[in-house]
Structures are given as structure tokens and as C-alpha cells.
Short mmCIF file of C-alpha atoms and ligand atoms in Angstrom, two decimals:
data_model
loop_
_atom_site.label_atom_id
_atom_site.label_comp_id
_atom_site.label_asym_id
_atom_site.label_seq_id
_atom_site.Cartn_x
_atom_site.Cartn_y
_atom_site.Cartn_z
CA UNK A 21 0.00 0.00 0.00
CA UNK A 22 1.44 3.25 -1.01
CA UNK A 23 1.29 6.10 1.63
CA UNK A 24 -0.26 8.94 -0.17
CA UNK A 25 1.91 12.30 0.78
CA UNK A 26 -0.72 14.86 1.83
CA UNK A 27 0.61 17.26 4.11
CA UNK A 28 3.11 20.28 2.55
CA UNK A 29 4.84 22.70 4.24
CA UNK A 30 1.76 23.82 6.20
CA UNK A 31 -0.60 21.53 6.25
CA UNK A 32 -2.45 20.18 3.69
CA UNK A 33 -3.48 22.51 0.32
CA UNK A 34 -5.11 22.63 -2.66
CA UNK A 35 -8.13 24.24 -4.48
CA UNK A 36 -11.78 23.94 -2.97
CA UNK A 37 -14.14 21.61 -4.39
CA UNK A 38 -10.83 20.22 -6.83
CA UNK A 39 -8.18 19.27 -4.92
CA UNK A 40 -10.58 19.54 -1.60
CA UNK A 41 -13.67 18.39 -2.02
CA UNK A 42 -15.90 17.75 1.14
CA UNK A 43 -15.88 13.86 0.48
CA UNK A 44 -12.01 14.10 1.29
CA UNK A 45 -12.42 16.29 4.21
CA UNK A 46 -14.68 13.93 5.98
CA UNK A 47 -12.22 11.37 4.96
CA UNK A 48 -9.12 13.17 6.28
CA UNK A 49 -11.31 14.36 9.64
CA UNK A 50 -11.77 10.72 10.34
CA UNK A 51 -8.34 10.03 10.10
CA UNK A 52 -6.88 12.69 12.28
CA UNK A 53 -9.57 11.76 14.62
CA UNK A 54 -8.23 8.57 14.91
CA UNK A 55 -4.70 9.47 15.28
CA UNK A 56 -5.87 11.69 18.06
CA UNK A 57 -7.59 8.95 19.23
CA UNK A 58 -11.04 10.19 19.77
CA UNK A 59 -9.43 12.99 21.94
CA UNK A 60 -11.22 16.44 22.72
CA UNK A 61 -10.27 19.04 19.99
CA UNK A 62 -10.66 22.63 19.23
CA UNK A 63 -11.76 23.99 15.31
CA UNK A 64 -11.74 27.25 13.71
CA UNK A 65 -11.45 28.85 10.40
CA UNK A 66 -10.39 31.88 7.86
CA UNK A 67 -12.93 33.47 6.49
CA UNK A 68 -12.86 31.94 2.81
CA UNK A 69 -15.89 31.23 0.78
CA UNK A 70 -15.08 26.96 1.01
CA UNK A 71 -13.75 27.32 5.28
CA UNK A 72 -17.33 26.70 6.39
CA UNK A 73 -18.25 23.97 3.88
CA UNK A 74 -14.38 22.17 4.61
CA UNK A 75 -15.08 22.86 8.38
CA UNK A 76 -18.18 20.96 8.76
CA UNK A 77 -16.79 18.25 6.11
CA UNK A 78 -13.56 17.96 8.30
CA UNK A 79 -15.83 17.78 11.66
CA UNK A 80 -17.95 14.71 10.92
CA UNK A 81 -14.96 13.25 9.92
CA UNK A 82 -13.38 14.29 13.60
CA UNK A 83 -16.81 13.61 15.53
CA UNK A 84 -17.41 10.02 13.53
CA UNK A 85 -14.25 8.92 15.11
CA UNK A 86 -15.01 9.89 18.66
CA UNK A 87 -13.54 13.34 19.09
CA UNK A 88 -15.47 15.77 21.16
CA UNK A 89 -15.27 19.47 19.55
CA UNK A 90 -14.79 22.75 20.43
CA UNK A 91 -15.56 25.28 17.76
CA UNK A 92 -14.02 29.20 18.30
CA UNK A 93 -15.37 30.35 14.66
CA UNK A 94 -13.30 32.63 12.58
CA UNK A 95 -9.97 33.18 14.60
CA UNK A 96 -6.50 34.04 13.18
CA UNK A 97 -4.65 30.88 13.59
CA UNK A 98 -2.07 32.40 15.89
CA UNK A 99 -5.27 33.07 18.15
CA UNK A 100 -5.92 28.78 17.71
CA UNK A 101 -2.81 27.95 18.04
CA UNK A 102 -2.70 30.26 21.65
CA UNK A 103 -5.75 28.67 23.06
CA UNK A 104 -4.91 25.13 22.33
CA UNK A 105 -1.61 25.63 24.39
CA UNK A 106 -3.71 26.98 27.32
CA UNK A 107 -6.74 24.56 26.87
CA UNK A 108 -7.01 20.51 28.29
CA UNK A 109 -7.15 19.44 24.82
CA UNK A 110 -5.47 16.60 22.64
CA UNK A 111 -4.83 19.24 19.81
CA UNK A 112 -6.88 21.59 16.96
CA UNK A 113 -7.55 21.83 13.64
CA UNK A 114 -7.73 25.34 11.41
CA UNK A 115 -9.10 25.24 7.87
CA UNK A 116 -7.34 27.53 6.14
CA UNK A 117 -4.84 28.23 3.24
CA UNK A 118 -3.13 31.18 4.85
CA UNK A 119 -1.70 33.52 1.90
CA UNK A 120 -2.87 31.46 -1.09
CA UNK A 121 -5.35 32.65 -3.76
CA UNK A 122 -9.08 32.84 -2.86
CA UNK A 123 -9.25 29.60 -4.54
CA UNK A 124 -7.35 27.83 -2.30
CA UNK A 125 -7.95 26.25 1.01
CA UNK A 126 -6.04 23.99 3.53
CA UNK A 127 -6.37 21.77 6.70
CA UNK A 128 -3.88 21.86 9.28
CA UNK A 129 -3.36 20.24 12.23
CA UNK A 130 -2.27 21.42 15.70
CA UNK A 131 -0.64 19.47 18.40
CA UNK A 132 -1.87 19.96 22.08
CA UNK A 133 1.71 22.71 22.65
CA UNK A 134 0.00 24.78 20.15
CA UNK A 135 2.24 24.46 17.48
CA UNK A 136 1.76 22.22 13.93
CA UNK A 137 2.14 18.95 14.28
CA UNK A 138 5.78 17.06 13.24
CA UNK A 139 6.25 15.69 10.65
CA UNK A 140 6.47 11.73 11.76
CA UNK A 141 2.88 12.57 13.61
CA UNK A 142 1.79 14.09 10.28
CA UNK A 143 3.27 10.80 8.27
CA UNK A 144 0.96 8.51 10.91
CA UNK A 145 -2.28 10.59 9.72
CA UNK A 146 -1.45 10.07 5.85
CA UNK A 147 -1.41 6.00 6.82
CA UNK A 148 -4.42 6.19 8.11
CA UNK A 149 -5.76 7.71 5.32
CA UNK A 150 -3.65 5.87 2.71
CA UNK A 151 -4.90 2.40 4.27
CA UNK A 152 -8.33 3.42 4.96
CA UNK A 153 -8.19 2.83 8.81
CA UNK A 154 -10.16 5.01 10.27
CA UNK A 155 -11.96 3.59 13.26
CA UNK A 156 -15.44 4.86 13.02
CA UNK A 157 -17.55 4.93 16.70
CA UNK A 158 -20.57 3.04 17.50
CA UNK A 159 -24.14 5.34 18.00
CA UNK A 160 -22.91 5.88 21.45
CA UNK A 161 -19.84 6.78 21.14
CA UNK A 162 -19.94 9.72 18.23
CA UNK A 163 -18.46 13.15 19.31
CA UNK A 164 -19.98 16.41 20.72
CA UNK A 165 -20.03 18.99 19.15
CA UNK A 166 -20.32 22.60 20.87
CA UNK A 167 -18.72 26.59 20.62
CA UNK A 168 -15.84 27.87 22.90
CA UNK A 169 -16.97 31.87 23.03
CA UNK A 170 -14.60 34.77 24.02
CA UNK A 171 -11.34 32.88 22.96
CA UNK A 172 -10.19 35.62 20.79
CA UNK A 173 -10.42 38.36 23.71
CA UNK A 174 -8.22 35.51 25.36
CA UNK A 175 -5.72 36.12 22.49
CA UNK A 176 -5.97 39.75 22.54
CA UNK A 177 -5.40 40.27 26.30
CA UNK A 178 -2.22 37.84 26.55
CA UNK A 179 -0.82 40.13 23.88
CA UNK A 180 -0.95 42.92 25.91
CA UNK A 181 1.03 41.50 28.59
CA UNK A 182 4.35 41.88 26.17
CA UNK A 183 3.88 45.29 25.51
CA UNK A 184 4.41 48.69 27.56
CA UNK A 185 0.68 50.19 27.13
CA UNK A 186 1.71 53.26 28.69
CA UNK A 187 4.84 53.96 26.10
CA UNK A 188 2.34 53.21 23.13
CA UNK A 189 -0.07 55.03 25.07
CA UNK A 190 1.78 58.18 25.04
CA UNK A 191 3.39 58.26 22.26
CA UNK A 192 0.16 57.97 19.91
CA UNK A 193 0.78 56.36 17.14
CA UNK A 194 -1.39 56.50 14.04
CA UNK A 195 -1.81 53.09 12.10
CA UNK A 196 -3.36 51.43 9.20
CA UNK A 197 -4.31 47.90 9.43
CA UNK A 198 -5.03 46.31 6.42
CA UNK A 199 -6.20 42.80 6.92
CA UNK A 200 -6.37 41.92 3.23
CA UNK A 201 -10.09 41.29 3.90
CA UNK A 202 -8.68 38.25 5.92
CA UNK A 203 -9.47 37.19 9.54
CA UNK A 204 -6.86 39.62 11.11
CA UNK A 205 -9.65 42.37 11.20
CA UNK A 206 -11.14 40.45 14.14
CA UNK A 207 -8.10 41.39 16.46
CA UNK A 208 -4.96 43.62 14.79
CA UNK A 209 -7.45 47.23 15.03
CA UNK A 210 -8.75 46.48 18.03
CA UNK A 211 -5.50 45.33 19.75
CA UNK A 212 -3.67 48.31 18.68
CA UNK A 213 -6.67 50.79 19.16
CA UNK A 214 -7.02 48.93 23.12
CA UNK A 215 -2.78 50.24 23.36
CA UNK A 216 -3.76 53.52 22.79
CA UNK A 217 -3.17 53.83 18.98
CA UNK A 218 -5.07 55.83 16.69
CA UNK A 219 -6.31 53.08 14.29
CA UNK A 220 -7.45 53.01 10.38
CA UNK A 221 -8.58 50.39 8.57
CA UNK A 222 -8.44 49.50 4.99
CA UNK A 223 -9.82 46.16 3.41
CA UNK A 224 -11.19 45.25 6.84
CA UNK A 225 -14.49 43.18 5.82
CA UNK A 226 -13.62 39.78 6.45
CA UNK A 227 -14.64 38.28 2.75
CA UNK A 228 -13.43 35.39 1.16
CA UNK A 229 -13.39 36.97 -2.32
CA UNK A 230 -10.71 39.14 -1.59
CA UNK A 231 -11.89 42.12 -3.27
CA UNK A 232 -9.21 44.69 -1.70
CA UNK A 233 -5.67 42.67 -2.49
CA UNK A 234 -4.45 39.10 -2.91
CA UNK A 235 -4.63 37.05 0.37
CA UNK A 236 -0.36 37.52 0.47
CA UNK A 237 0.77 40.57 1.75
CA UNK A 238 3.64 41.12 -0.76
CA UNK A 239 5.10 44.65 -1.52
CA UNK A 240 3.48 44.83 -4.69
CA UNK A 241 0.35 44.05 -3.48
CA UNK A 242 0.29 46.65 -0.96
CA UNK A 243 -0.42 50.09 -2.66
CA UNK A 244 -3.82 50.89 -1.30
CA UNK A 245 -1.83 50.97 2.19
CA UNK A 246 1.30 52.55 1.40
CA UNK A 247 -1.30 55.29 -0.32
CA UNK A 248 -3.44 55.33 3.15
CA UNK A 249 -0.11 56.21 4.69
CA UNK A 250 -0.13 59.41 3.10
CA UNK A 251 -3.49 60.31 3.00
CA UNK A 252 -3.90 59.43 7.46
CA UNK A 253 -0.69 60.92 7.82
CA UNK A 254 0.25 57.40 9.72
CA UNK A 255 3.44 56.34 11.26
CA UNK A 256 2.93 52.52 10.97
CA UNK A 257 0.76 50.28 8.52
CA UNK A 258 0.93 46.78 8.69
CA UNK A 259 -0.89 44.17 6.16
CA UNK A 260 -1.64 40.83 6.93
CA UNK A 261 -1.68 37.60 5.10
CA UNK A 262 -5.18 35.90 5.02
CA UNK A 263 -4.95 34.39 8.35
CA UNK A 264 -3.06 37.06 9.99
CA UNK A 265 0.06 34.83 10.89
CA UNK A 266 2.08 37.54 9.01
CA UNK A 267 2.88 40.87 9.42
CA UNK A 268 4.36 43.21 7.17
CA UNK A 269 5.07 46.98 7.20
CA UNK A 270 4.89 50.29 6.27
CA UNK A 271 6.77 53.07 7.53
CA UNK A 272 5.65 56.82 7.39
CA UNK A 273 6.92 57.40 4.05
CA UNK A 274 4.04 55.15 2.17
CA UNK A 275 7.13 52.69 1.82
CA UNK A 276 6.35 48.78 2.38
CA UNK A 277 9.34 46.58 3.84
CA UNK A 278 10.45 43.37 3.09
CA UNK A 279 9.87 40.82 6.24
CA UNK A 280 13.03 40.55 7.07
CA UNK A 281 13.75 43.95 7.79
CA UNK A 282 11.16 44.35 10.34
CA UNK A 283 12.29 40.75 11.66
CA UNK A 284 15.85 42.39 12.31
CA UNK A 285 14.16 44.94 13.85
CA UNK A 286 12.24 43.49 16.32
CA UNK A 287 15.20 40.91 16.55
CA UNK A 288 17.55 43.28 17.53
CA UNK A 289 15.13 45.18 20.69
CA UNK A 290 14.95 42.23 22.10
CA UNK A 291 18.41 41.15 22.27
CA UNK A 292 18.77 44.26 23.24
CA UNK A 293 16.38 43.39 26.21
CA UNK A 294 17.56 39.60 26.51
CA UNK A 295 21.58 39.89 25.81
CA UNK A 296 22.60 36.72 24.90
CA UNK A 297 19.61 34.96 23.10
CA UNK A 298 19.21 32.69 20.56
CA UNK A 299 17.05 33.54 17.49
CA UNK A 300 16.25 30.82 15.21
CA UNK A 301 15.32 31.54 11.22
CA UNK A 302 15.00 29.58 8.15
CA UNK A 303 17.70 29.50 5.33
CA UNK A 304 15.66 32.10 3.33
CA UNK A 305 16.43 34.85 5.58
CA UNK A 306 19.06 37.73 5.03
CA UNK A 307 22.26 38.07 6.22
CA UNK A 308 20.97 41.01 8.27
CA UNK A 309 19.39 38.37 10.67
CA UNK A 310 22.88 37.36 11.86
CA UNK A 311 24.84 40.40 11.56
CA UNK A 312 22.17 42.25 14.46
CA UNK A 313 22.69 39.42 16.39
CA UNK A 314 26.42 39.58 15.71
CA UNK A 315 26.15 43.24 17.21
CA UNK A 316 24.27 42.93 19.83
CA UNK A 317 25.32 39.35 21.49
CA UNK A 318 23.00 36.75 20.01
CA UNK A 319 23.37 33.63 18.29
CA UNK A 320 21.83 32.84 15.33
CA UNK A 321 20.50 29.09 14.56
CA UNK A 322 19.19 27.94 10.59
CA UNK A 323 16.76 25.79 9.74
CA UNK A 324 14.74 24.39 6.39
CA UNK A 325 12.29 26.89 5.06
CA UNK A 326 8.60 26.66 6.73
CA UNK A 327 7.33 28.48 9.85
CA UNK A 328 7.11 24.46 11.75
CA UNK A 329 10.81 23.69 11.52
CA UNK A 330 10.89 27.65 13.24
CA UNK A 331 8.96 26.76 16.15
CA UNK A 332 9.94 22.95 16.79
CA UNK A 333 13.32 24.24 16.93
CA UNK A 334 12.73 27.04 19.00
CA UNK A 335 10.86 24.64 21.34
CA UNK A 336 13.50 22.29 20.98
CA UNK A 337 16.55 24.56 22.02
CA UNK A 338 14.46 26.61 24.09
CA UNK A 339 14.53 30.02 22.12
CA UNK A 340 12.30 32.53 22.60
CA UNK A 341 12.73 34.14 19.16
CA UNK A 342 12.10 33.37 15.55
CA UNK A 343 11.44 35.19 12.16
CA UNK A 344 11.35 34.60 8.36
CA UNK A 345 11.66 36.69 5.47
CA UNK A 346 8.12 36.28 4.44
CA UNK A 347 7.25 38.79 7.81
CA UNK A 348 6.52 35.91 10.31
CA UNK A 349 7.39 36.98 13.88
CA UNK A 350 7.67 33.74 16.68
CA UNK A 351 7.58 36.11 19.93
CA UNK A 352 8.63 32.39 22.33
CA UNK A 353 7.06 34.86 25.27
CA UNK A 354 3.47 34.14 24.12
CA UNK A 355 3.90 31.79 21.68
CA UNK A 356 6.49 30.20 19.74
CA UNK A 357 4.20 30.41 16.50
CA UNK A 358 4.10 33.02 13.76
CA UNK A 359 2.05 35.93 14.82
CA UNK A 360 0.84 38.46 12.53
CA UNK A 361 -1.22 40.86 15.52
CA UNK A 362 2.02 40.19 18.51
CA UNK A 363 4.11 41.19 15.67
CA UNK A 364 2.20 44.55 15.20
CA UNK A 365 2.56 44.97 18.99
CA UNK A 366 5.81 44.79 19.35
CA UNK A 367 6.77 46.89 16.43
CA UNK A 368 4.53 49.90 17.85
CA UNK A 369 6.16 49.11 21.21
CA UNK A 370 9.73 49.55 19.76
CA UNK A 371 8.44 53.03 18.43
CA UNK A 372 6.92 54.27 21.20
CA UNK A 373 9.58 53.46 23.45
CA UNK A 374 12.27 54.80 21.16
CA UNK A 375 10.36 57.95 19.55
CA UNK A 376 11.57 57.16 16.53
CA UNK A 377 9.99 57.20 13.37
CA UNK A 378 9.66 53.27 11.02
CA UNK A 379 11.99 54.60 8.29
CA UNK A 380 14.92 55.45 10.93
CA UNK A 381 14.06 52.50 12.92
CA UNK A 382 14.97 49.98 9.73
CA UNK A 383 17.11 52.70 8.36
CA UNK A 384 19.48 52.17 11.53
CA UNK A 385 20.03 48.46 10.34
CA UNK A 386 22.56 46.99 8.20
CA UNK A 387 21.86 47.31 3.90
CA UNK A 388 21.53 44.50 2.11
CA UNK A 389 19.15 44.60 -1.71
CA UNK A 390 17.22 41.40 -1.98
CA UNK A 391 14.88 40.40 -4.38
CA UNK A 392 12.75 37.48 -5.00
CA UNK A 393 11.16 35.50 -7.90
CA UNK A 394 9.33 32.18 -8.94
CA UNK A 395 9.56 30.15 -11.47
CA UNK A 396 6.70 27.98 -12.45
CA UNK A 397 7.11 23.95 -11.85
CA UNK A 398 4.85 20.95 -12.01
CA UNK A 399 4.51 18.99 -8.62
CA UNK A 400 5.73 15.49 -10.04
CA UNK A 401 9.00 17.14 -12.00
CA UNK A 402 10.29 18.82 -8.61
CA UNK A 403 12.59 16.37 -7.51
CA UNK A 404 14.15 15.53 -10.66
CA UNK A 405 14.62 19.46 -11.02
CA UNK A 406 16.23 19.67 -8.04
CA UNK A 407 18.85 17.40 -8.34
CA UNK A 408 19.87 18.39 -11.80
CA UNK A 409 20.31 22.03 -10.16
CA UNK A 410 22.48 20.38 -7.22
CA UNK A 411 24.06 18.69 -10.20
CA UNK A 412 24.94 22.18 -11.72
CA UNK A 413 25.97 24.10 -9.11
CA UNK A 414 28.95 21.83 -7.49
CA UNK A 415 31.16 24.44 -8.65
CA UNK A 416 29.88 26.93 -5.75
CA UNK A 417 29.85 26.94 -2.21
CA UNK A 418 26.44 25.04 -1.53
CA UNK A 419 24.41 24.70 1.14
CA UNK A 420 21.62 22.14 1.04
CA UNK A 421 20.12 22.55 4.19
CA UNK A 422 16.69 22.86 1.97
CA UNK A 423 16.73 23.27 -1.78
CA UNK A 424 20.45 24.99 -2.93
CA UNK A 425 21.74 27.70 -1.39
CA UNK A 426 24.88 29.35 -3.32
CA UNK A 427 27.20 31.72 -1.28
CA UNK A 428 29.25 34.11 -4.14
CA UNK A 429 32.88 35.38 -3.08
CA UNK A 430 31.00 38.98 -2.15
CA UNK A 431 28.86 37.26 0.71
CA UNK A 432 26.10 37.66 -2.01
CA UNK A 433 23.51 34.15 -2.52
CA UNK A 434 20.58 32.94 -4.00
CA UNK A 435 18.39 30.26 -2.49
CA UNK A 436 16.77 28.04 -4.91
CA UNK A 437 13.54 25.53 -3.28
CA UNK A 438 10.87 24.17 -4.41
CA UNK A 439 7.59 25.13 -2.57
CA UNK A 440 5.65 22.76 -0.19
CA UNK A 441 2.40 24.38 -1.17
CA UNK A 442 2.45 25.76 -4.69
CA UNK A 443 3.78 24.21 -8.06
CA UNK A 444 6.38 26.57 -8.03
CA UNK A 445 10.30 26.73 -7.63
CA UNK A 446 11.05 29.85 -4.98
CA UNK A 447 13.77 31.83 -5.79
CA UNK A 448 15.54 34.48 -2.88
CA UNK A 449 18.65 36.50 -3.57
CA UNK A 450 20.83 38.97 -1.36
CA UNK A 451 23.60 41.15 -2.95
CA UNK A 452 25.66 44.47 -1.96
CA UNK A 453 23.51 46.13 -4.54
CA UNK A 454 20.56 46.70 -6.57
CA UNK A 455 21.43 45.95 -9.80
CA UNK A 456 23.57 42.62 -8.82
CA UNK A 457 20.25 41.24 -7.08
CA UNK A 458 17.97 41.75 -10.22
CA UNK A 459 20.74 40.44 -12.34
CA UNK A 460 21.33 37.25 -10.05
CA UNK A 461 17.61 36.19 -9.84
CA UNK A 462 17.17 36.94 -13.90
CA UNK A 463 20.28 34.95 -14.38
CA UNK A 464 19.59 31.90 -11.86
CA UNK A 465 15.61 31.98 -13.19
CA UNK A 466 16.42 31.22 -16.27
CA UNK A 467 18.64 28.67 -15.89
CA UNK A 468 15.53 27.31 -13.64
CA UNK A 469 12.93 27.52 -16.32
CA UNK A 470 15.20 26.39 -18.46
CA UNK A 471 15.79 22.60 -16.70
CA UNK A 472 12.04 22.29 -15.71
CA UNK A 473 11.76 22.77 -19.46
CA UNK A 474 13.86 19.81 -20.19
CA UNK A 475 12.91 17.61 -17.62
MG1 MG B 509 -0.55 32.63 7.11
#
């Protein structure tokens, strides 16, 4: 019996009613029911037009194999992922698909600490599935069903715990929070408004067609906000992904950042606050990452690409700080999970405290150019693709911690991967300048393009 591979990078993906139809989400519920043993679990979902339809799907799957469950409705799944740690339960599940197109959904699954489950626990699911052994419950024994109320003002308060309400409080910031129309609006404006900032909103209606931006909050999508800036007069935006485990910014100028910049940033307060720390961040991230904690006394530990090997590790080692380029925060303090609202927090906090404006704040840092690109890749070929380009590049200094990552003479790379949720090879770069970025990811894209197109 061949184990059927289900589960990507974060959980498991594909389009609604194509990829994931109902039929497989009762399927897939029963499963993970049974791996959890008919255990007590908590639910919730983003706010797309196929989460309700999946959600029910995936809970007779959960409640036909004895698990009792406790539904919080539509909840960032930081805010899931924070109640599960606090809660006497076995683990959760959140239907979502995060920063993907509207068509899109996913299931993913959360282990009791709060955090996605590993990867072995994930492989144990897909052989239940694969096999068909699910253990459906007699009449007697089929799970309850019922609502948890009030856990996202459970969310909201812990966050404020991390935060000095009185510097953000006096130094009265104004921000725009654009949600993306994702499930952020339920907490990011009111968070920040509860600190004492003056908040805007843009693209606030939770709505799974997305009408304001794509789901991912990437620079290019973000011109409604960095034009808010301007017209507010603002010192902070921030844009989430679709279920607000992201963050990225905006300073004052109407100017968006990559994620990795405002990771640094926040990275470098709180070694500033905890001398000595270690900060833990996939292979995708910039040099920048290492050189603040160079300065200021940290240590800096790699991992694959994907925000699960972030917070297993950190978990693992004990470190209460992660980040990734794409603008996920892990604040270990509340929860070593990507955080899109805790994220916002802290960033405000670091202004307030410091009275400086976004720009100076990030301007302070060390300069790198980075750029990124994507080159289109069927599923099945990505393996084949990837060795050939291992093949290739044995000339350079390689690292192949996850995909190929090729360190030039000038501390300049380019990181190569295939994606775990999109049929798509990634491609990052990082050079001294502007020009020598652009040029590496033209030059190393179509040398990808070029193998998938023989392959
Ligand atoms: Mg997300």
C-alpha cells in the first residue's frame, strides 16, 4: 500500500471543491480523529468562501471517530494555536490556506503545545488515510459537538502582557491595518486601538473573495496601504496575510518593507532586552538576521524553510525568538508560532519606546538589496529538477540545508527551493547592490525555467 503524501509545508493545500472536495475532508477528519484517538479538539477557520463547507466536512470526519469538539469560529490561527496551548485538549484543527489565492484552502493540524504537528505525527495521519483505517464509533460513542466563546479576547489580552501600554499610550501612534479582507480584522485594530493607537482600517471586511488585495501581503500588493499612509498621515501600517500569521510593514513614508527587515528589527530590541539569546530563522532569511545578532550578542541558529521547523526548533533549544523573510514573527514569550497581531505589537512598542519614526528604525540596520522571484514547476517534475540544479551548481559553495543555497565570493547568494504548497520553484537573492540582485535572480531563473523545461 502506497502512503499517499498529503501534508506540505503547512498543512495540507489545494483548491476547494478540486483538490478539496468535502468527500475528502470527511475522509481526512476521520483520520486525524483517529490518530488523536477520539481525543477532545478545538476547530476554527479563515474566512474563505469553502472554510465553512471544509469545516463541517472535516468535523464529521473528527466527531465520527469519537472526538469531542470545540468550535471558536473565525480566529486568526495564531489566536488557535494560543488557546490550544492553554486549553485541556489533545490538539486543533484550522481550515485555512493562509496567503494562497481565494481559490485555495487547507487543513492543518495542531498538536496539544499549540504548534503544527511534526512531521512523523503528520506521516501517521497520511497511513491512516492511505490504508483506509479510520476507526469509526458506534451510536454511542460519536463526538460532541459545541462553541468555545470569548477565545479571541483571550488572544488579545495575553498580547498585551508583552507590551508597555503606557509607552504606546503616550506616544500615539497612528496606524493602518489592512487585513487583506482576511481574519486579522477580528483582532490587529482592536489590539492596537485597546494600546492607545489611533487606528485606520483598509480592506477590513472579512470576505473570502478578496476584493481589496491578494490574500499575500507582498510589496506589490500593498499600494492601497502605502497610499493610506499618506493620505492618514500614519506612522505605521501593517498588512496581513489571510490568516493574519504575518505581518508586514509600512513606515511613514508610504514605503512597504520586506519581512526581514522588520524581523531584524524586532530581533535586535529584544536582544537588546535579553543579551545573549538565541534567534532561530529559516535559510531564506538575510544576512541582516545574523549580523544584528552579531552586534548585539546573540546567536543565530538555521533551519529548512517553513514556519514548523521555526517553532519545533525554537521549542526544541528553548529560544524565545524566531522570524522569516516572508514577515513571520515567533515572539517564544506568548507563543512560539508566527504571529501576525504580537508582531504589530511589538513593532509599535519599539516606536513608542524609542520615539523614533519606522523609516529610521529599519534605516538604523545593516543594507543588504534582496529580491525574490518564482519560477513555475509541475509537482511530479520537482525532484528531478532539483537534483539536476544540485548537479549544476557543485562548482559553488552550496548549502543544502533545503533546496540549494549558493554563497558568491561577495557574501552575495541565491536560495533556490521548491515550494511545499504551490507548483512553483522559490527563488531568494541577497547582494551588496541593486542591480547585482535583479541580475542574479534573472540569471539563476532562467537557468531554472530552463531545466524544468527539459525535464
Ligand atoms: Mg498565514
Amino acid at each position: 500500500m502506497e502512503i499517499r503524501r498529503l501534508f506540505g509545508t503547512n498543512g495540507v493545500r489545494g483548491v476547494a471543491n478540486v483538490d478539496l472536495t468535502p468527500e475528502f475532508a470527511i475522509e481526512l477528519g476521520a483520520s486525524i480523529g483517529t490518530f488523536f484517538d477520539g481525543g477532545k479538539l478545538l476547530v476554527a477557520r479563515d474566512g474563505r468562501t469553502s472554510s465553512v463547507m471544509l469545516l463541517e466536512a472535516t468535523v464529521s470526519g473528527l466527531m465520527q471517530s469519537g472526538c469531542d469538539i470545540l468550535d471558536i469560529g473565525l480566529a486568526p490561527t495564531p489566536a488557535l494555536q494560543y488557546v490550544t496551548r492553554l486549553s485541556d485538549v489533545s490538539g486543533a484543527v484550522m481550515i485555512t490556506a493562509s496567503h494562497n489565492p481565494p481559490e485555495y484552502n487547507g487543513i492543518k493540524v495542531i498538536d496539544r503545545d499549540g504548534v503544527e504537528l511534526d512531521r512523523e505525527k503528520e506521516v501517521e495521519i497520511e497511513k491512516i488515510y492511505s490504508t483506509k483505517g479510520w476507526k469509526p464509533k458506534d451510536w454511542k460513542n460519536i463526538g460532541i459537538r459545541s462553541s468555545k466563546s470569548g477565545a479571541i479576547d483571550e488572544y488579545r489580552e495575553a498580547m498585551k502582557c508583552h507590551v508597555s501600554e503606557e509607552c504606546i499610550r503616550a506616544a500615539s501612534l497612528k496606524v493602518v491595518v489592512d487585513p487583506g479582507n482576511g481574519v486579522g480584522a477580528l483582532v490587529t485594530p482592536y489590539l492596537l486601538r485597546e494600546l492607545g493607537c489611533q487606528v485606520y482600517t483598509i480592506n477590513a471586511n472579512v470576505d473570502g473573495h478578496f476584493p481589496g488585495r491578494p490574500p499575500e501581503p507582498a510589496i506589490q500588493h500593498l499600494s492601497t496601504l502605502c497610499a493610506a499612509m499618506k493620505a492618514f498621515g500614519a506612522d505605521l501600517g501593517v498588512a496581513h496575510d489571510g490568516d493574519a500569521d504575518r505581518a508586514v510593514f509600512v513606515d511613514e513614508t508610504g514605503m512597504a518593507h520586506w519581512g526581514d527587515r522588520s524581523v531584524a528589527l524586532v530581533e535586535k530590541y529584544f536582544l537588546m532586552e535579553n543579551p545573549g539569546e538565541t534567534v532561530v530563522t529559516p535559510v531564506s532569511s538575510s544576512v541582516v538576521v545574523e549580523e544584528v545578532a552579531q552586534a548585539h550578542g546573540g546567536k543565530v541558529v538555521w533551519t529548512p524553510v517553513g514556519s514548523i521547523n521555526v517553532s519545533r526548533t525554537m521549542l526544541k533549544i528553548g529560544a524565545k525568538f524566531g522570524g522569516e523573510e516572508n514577515g513571520g514573527i515567533f515572539y517564544g514569550p506568548h507563543i512560539a508560532v508566527r504571529d501576525g497581531a504580537m508582531a504589530a505589537a511589538l513593532v509599535a512598542d519599539i516606536m513608542s519606546k524609542t520615539r523614533k519614526s519606522l523609516s529610521t528604525l529599519l534605516n538604523e540596520l545593516p543594507k543588504h538589496h534582496s529580491s525574490k522571484s518564482r519560477v513555475a514547476c509541475p509537482n511530479p517534475l520537482k525532484d528531478k529538477v532539483l537534483e539536476r540544479l544540485r548537479q549544476e551548481t557543485r562548482k559553488f559553495k552550496v548549502e543544502t540545508l533545503d533546496g540549494v543555497k549558493i554563497w558568491f565570493e561577495d557574501r552575495s547568494w541565491i536560495l533556490i527551493r521548491p515550494s511545499g504548497t504551490e507548483p512553483i520553484f522559490r527563488l531568494f537573492a541577497e547582494a551588496g547592490t541593486g542591480e547585482k540582485v535583479s541580475a542574479l535572480v534573472e540569471e539563476y531563473s532562467k537557468i531554472v525555467d530552463k531545466i524544468v523545461k527539459s525535464s
